[in-house]
Short mmCIF file of C-alpha atoms in Angstrom, two decimals:
data_model
loop_
_atom_site.label_atom_id
_atom_site.label_comp_id
_atom_site.label_asym_id
_atom_site.label_seq_id
_atom_site.Cartn_x
_atom_site.Cartn_y
_atom_site.Cartn_z
CA MET T 273 -46.13 -245.53 -103.41
CA ARG T 274 -46.56 -247.29 -100.06
CA LYS T 275 -50.07 -247.05 -98.57
CA PHE T 276 -50.07 -246.61 -94.82
CA VAL T 277 -52.83 -248.09 -92.70
CA ASP T 278 -54.18 -247.40 -89.21
CA LEU T 279 -56.55 -250.24 -88.38
CA ARG T 280 -57.59 -248.92 -84.97
CA LEU T 281 -58.52 -245.27 -84.91
CA ARG T 282 -60.84 -244.80 -81.95
CA PRO T 283 -62.99 -241.66 -82.16
CA SER T 284 -66.46 -241.72 -80.63
CA ILE T 285 -68.62 -242.77 -83.55
CA ASN T 286 -71.50 -240.84 -81.95
CA ASP T 287 -69.53 -237.60 -82.34
CA PRO T 288 -69.33 -236.92 -86.09
CA GLU T 289 -67.22 -233.80 -85.57
CA GLN T 290 -64.55 -235.76 -83.69
CA VAL T 291 -64.64 -238.50 -86.31
CA GLU T 292 -64.16 -235.92 -89.05
CA ARG T 293 -61.27 -234.21 -87.23
CA MET T 294 -59.43 -237.46 -86.62
CA VAL T 295 -60.04 -238.87 -90.08
CA ARG T 296 -58.83 -235.64 -91.71
CA LYS T 297 -55.76 -235.64 -89.50
CA SER T 298 -55.06 -239.26 -90.46
CA SER T 299 -55.09 -238.19 -94.09
CA GLU T 300 -52.79 -235.26 -93.34
CA LEU T 301 -50.39 -237.55 -91.48
CA GLY T 302 -50.06 -239.79 -94.52
CA TYR T 303 -52.53 -242.64 -93.97
CA GLY T 304 -54.55 -243.97 -96.87
CA LEU T 305 -56.84 -246.32 -94.94
CA VAL T 306 -58.29 -246.33 -91.44
CA GLY T 307 -60.26 -248.88 -89.46
CA ILE T 308 -62.72 -247.64 -86.85
CA PRO T 309 -64.08 -250.10 -84.26
CA LEU T 310 -67.85 -250.44 -84.44
CA PRO T 311 -70.37 -252.13 -82.12
CA PRO T 312 -71.65 -255.46 -83.46
CA ASN T 313 -75.18 -254.06 -83.81
CA VAL T 314 -74.11 -250.87 -85.64
CA THR T 315 -76.74 -249.53 -88.02
CA ARG T 316 -76.28 -249.26 -91.77
CA ASP T 317 -76.92 -245.50 -91.52
CA LYS T 318 -74.02 -245.09 -89.09
CA VAL T 319 -71.67 -247.06 -91.34
CA ASP T 320 -72.74 -244.96 -94.32
CA GLN T 321 -72.10 -241.78 -92.34
CA LEU T 322 -68.57 -242.88 -91.46
CA GLN T 323 -68.00 -243.93 -95.05
CA ARG T 324 -68.99 -240.45 -96.28
CA ILE T 325 -66.69 -238.74 -93.79
CA CYS T 326 -63.74 -240.86 -94.90
CA SER T 327 -64.59 -240.44 -98.57
CA ASP T 328 -64.66 -236.66 -98.17
CA ALA T 329 -61.19 -236.85 -96.61
CA LYS T 330 -60.03 -239.06 -99.51
CA ILE T 331 -59.23 -241.93 -97.18
CA ASP T 332 -60.35 -245.56 -97.40
CA PHE T 333 -62.60 -246.78 -94.59
CA VAL T 334 -62.65 -250.34 -93.29
CA THR T 335 -65.30 -251.67 -90.93
CA ARG T 336 -63.98 -253.36 -87.82
CA VAL T 337 -65.49 -255.06 -84.79
CA ASP T 338 -63.63 -255.64 -81.51
CA PHE T 339 -64.79 -258.53 -79.37
CA THR T 340 -63.85 -258.81 -75.68
CA PRO T 341 -65.40 -262.18 -74.80
CA LYS T 342 -65.23 -263.61 -71.31
CA THR T 343 -65.19 -267.24 -72.49
CA PRO T 344 -64.21 -269.18 -75.63
CA GLY T 345 -67.88 -270.10 -76.09
CA GLU T 346 -68.91 -266.44 -76.14
CA LEU T 347 -66.24 -265.76 -78.76
CA LEU T 348 -67.51 -268.57 -80.97
CA ARG T 349 -71.08 -267.27 -80.74
CA ASN T 350 -69.96 -263.78 -81.71
CA LEU T 351 -67.97 -265.07 -84.66
CA ARG T 352 -70.88 -267.13 -85.96
CA ARG T 353 -73.25 -264.19 -85.70
CA PHE T 354 -71.16 -261.22 -86.78
CA ARG T 355 -68.09 -262.35 -88.78
CA ARG T 356 -69.53 -261.59 -92.21
CA ARG T 357 -70.79 -258.14 -91.22
CA PHE T 358 -67.30 -256.68 -90.83
CA GLU T 359 -64.11 -256.50 -92.85
CA ILE T 360 -61.86 -256.83 -89.79
CA VAL T 361 -62.44 -258.89 -86.64
CA SER T 362 -60.25 -258.26 -83.61
CA VAL T 363 -60.34 -260.07 -80.28
CA THR T 364 -59.11 -258.49 -77.08
CA CYS T 365 -57.86 -261.48 -75.11
CA THR T 366 -58.33 -261.15 -71.36
CA SER T 367 -58.02 -264.85 -70.48
CA LYS T 368 -55.79 -267.65 -71.66
CA GLY T 369 -58.74 -269.72 -72.88
CA VAL T 370 -60.02 -266.88 -75.05
CA ALA T 371 -56.51 -266.19 -76.32
CA ARG T 372 -56.02 -269.80 -77.40
CA GLN T 373 -59.41 -269.97 -79.11
CA ALA T 374 -58.90 -266.66 -80.91
CA ALA T 375 -55.41 -267.62 -82.07
CA LYS T 376 -56.53 -270.86 -83.71
CA ASP T 377 -59.73 -269.55 -85.33
CA ARG T 378 -59.30 -268.46 -88.96
CA ARG T 379 -62.20 -266.03 -88.59
CA VAL T 380 -60.10 -263.87 -86.25
CA ASP T 381 -57.78 -261.35 -87.91
CA LEU T 382 -56.14 -259.56 -85.00
CA LEU T 383 -55.12 -260.55 -81.48
CA LEU T 384 -55.06 -257.62 -79.07
CA PHE T 385 -53.99 -257.68 -75.42
CA PRO T 386 -54.54 -255.17 -72.58
CA ALA T 387 -51.77 -252.60 -72.35
CA THR T 388 -52.14 -251.76 -68.68
CA ASP T 389 -52.65 -255.23 -67.18
CA LEU T 390 -49.59 -257.22 -68.18
CA ARG T 391 -50.91 -260.32 -66.38
CA LYS T 392 -53.46 -260.57 -69.21
CA ARG T 393 -50.95 -260.47 -72.04
CA PHE T 394 -51.01 -264.15 -73.00
CA PHE T 395 -49.05 -264.04 -76.26
CA ASP T 396 -46.53 -266.83 -75.68
CA HIS T 397 -45.02 -269.63 -77.80
CA ALA T 398 -48.20 -271.74 -77.73
CA GLU T 399 -50.31 -268.77 -78.77
CA ALA T 400 -47.91 -267.83 -81.55
CA GLU T 401 -47.81 -271.35 -82.94
CA LEU T 402 -51.61 -271.45 -83.15
CA ALA T 403 -51.74 -267.99 -84.74
CA SER T 404 -49.15 -268.91 -87.36
CA LYS T 405 -51.38 -271.73 -88.60
CA ALA T 406 -54.60 -269.69 -88.55
CA LEU T 407 -53.15 -266.55 -90.20
CA SER T 408 -53.95 -264.35 -87.18
CA CYS T 409 -51.82 -261.27 -86.54
CA LEU T 410 -50.58 -259.71 -83.32
CA GLU T 411 -51.80 -256.13 -83.03
CA ILE T 412 -49.76 -253.57 -81.09
CA GLU T 413 -51.33 -250.23 -80.19
CA MET T 414 -49.01 -247.26 -79.88
CA ALA T 415 -51.24 -244.88 -77.89
CA PRO T 416 -50.41 -246.54 -74.52
CA LEU T 417 -46.71 -245.94 -75.12
CA LEU T 418 -47.47 -242.24 -75.50
CA SER T 419 -49.84 -241.97 -72.54
CA LEU T 420 -48.07 -244.20 -70.01
CA SER T 421 -44.98 -243.03 -68.15
CA GLY T 422 -42.35 -244.25 -65.75
CA PHE T 423 -42.28 -247.88 -64.67
CA SER T 424 -45.57 -248.69 -66.41
CA ARG T 425 -44.12 -247.76 -69.79
CA ILE T 426 -40.88 -249.61 -69.06
CA ARG T 427 -42.74 -252.81 -68.19
CA LEU T 428 -44.92 -252.57 -71.30
CA LEU T 429 -41.87 -252.10 -73.53
CA SER T 430 -40.20 -255.10 -71.94
CA ARG T 431 -43.26 -257.26 -72.61
CA LEU T 432 -43.55 -255.98 -76.18
CA ARG T 433 -39.93 -256.94 -76.86
CA ARG T 434 -40.69 -260.51 -75.85
CA GLU T 435 -43.91 -260.64 -77.86
CA VAL T 436 -42.31 -259.24 -81.02
CA ALA T 437 -39.46 -261.74 -80.71
CA THR T 438 -41.97 -264.58 -80.26
CA ALA T 439 -44.01 -263.41 -83.24
CA LYS T 440 -40.87 -263.29 -85.40
CA ARG T 441 -39.83 -266.80 -84.32
CA PHE T 442 -43.19 -268.25 -85.44
CA ASN T 443 -43.66 -265.98 -88.48
CA VAL T 444 -46.72 -264.26 -87.04
CA PRO T 445 -47.25 -260.86 -88.69
CA VAL T 446 -47.35 -257.85 -86.38
CA VAL T 447 -49.78 -255.02 -87.13
CA ILE T 448 -49.07 -251.62 -85.62
CA SER T 449 -52.07 -249.35 -85.07
CA SER T 450 -52.52 -246.07 -83.25
CA GLY T 451 -55.36 -246.90 -80.85
CA ALA T 452 -55.74 -243.12 -80.66
CA THR T 453 -58.85 -241.78 -78.92
CA ASN T 454 -58.06 -238.15 -79.78
CA GLU T 455 -55.93 -236.11 -82.17
CA TYR T 456 -53.13 -235.62 -79.63
CA LEU T 457 -52.25 -239.32 -79.65
CA MET T 458 -51.95 -239.50 -83.45
CA ARG T 459 -48.55 -239.67 -85.14
CA ARG T 460 -47.09 -240.10 -88.59
CA PRO T 461 -46.28 -243.66 -89.72
CA HIS T 462 -42.53 -243.00 -89.61
CA ASP T 463 -42.89 -241.66 -86.05
CA TYR T 464 -44.53 -244.91 -84.99
CA ALA T 465 -41.82 -246.86 -86.80
CA ALA T 466 -39.17 -244.94 -84.84
CA LEU T 467 -41.05 -245.64 -81.60
CA ALA T 468 -41.20 -249.34 -82.48
CA THR T 469 -37.40 -249.56 -82.29
CA LEU T 470 -37.87 -249.25 -78.51
CA PHE T 471 -39.28 -252.77 -78.52
CA ASP T 472 -36.64 -254.08 -80.92
CA MET T 473 -38.63 -253.91 -84.15
CA PRO T 474 -36.36 -252.76 -87.00
CA THR T 475 -37.69 -249.75 -88.90
CA PRO T 476 -38.26 -251.64 -92.20
CA HIS T 477 -40.33 -254.26 -90.35
CA ALA T 478 -42.29 -251.58 -88.49
CA LEU T 479 -43.12 -249.77 -91.73
CA ARG T 480 -44.37 -253.06 -93.17
CA SER T 481 -46.53 -253.50 -90.05
CA LEU T 482 -48.09 -250.14 -90.86
CA SER T 483 -48.66 -250.84 -94.54
CA GLU T 484 -48.34 -254.16 -96.39
CA ASP T 485 -49.32 -256.46 -93.52
CA PRO T 486 -52.57 -254.74 -92.46
CA LEU T 487 -53.45 -253.98 -96.08
CA ALA T 488 -53.12 -257.69 -96.93
CA ILE T 489 -55.70 -258.53 -94.25
CA VAL T 490 -58.16 -255.98 -95.61
CA GLU T 491 -57.75 -257.13 -99.20
CA ARG T 492 -58.08 -260.80 -98.26
CA ASN T 493 -61.26 -260.20 -96.28
CA ARG T 494 -62.84 -257.96 -98.88
CA GLU T 495 -62.33 -260.73 -101.39
CA LYS T 496 -63.97 -263.25 -99.04
CA LEU T 497 -66.95 -260.95 -98.48
CA SER T 498 -67.47 -260.52 -102.22
CA PRO T 499 -70.60 -262.30 -103.54
CA ASP T 500 -68.40 -263.86 -106.25
CA TYR T 501 -66.06 -265.52 -103.72
CA VAL T 502 -66.17 -269.33 -103.51
CA ALA T 503 -62.81 -270.35 -102.02
CA PRO T 504 -59.21 -269.09 -102.09
CA GLY T 505 -58.34 -268.64 -105.73
CA ILE T 506 -61.87 -269.52 -106.92
CA ARG T 507 -64.42 -266.88 -107.97
CA VAL T 508 -67.69 -266.94 -109.86
CA VAL T 509 -67.35 -265.39 -113.31
CA ARG T 510 -70.60 -263.81 -114.46
CA ARG T 511 -71.24 -263.40 -118.17
CA LYS T 512 -73.46 -260.67 -119.58
CA THR T 513 -76.84 -261.84 -120.85
CA GLY T 514 -76.80 -262.61 -124.55
CA VAL T 515 -73.02 -263.03 -124.80
#
């Protein structure tokens, strides 16, 4: 059975009741794994609390950090300091320099761009070529398409069509996430897949962007964070004492 993933569910982590409501609704809508953005300095107690909430809802929880650096140098410092604390690293690119650095850095999993300021959506051919070599993915949030209206939504859809076409040309995976900040912006995976046809993403590809593609990132990073990991395809095998 296909496992659906929402890598960017955005409840307030300081409101356990909201977290519980949204996580339970994710489970009801058919998701098997959710990622919740956390501050870089999040405490172990807070992570454990979120883990318990997700476990009670029978849903897998993945830790995620979202960086919004002002300069490439700031991004590099954040990656050096925090990369190994989180299973998913996303970068919101608000300048071309940051976008280029994030796209070529193998420590970055997801490239995210502002939905309301289209002048800061820098995902072009150069960006896609860098991302294809570094294994970065383009993340598309669906909440703005539900909350925006009129010309703002039309312009965003037009830009998304270009970005999806560029990603396809350079074989850059696209990850669809909700970006939902409340229960009213949450939808079933097949609803998001239907919405994705508005920016020319075929339904089978959209469903993959909600399942296999994000799940592959999580599995790859969990392997890298394992104490037995050495390099791709190489792990330490520990024998029991006395064997």
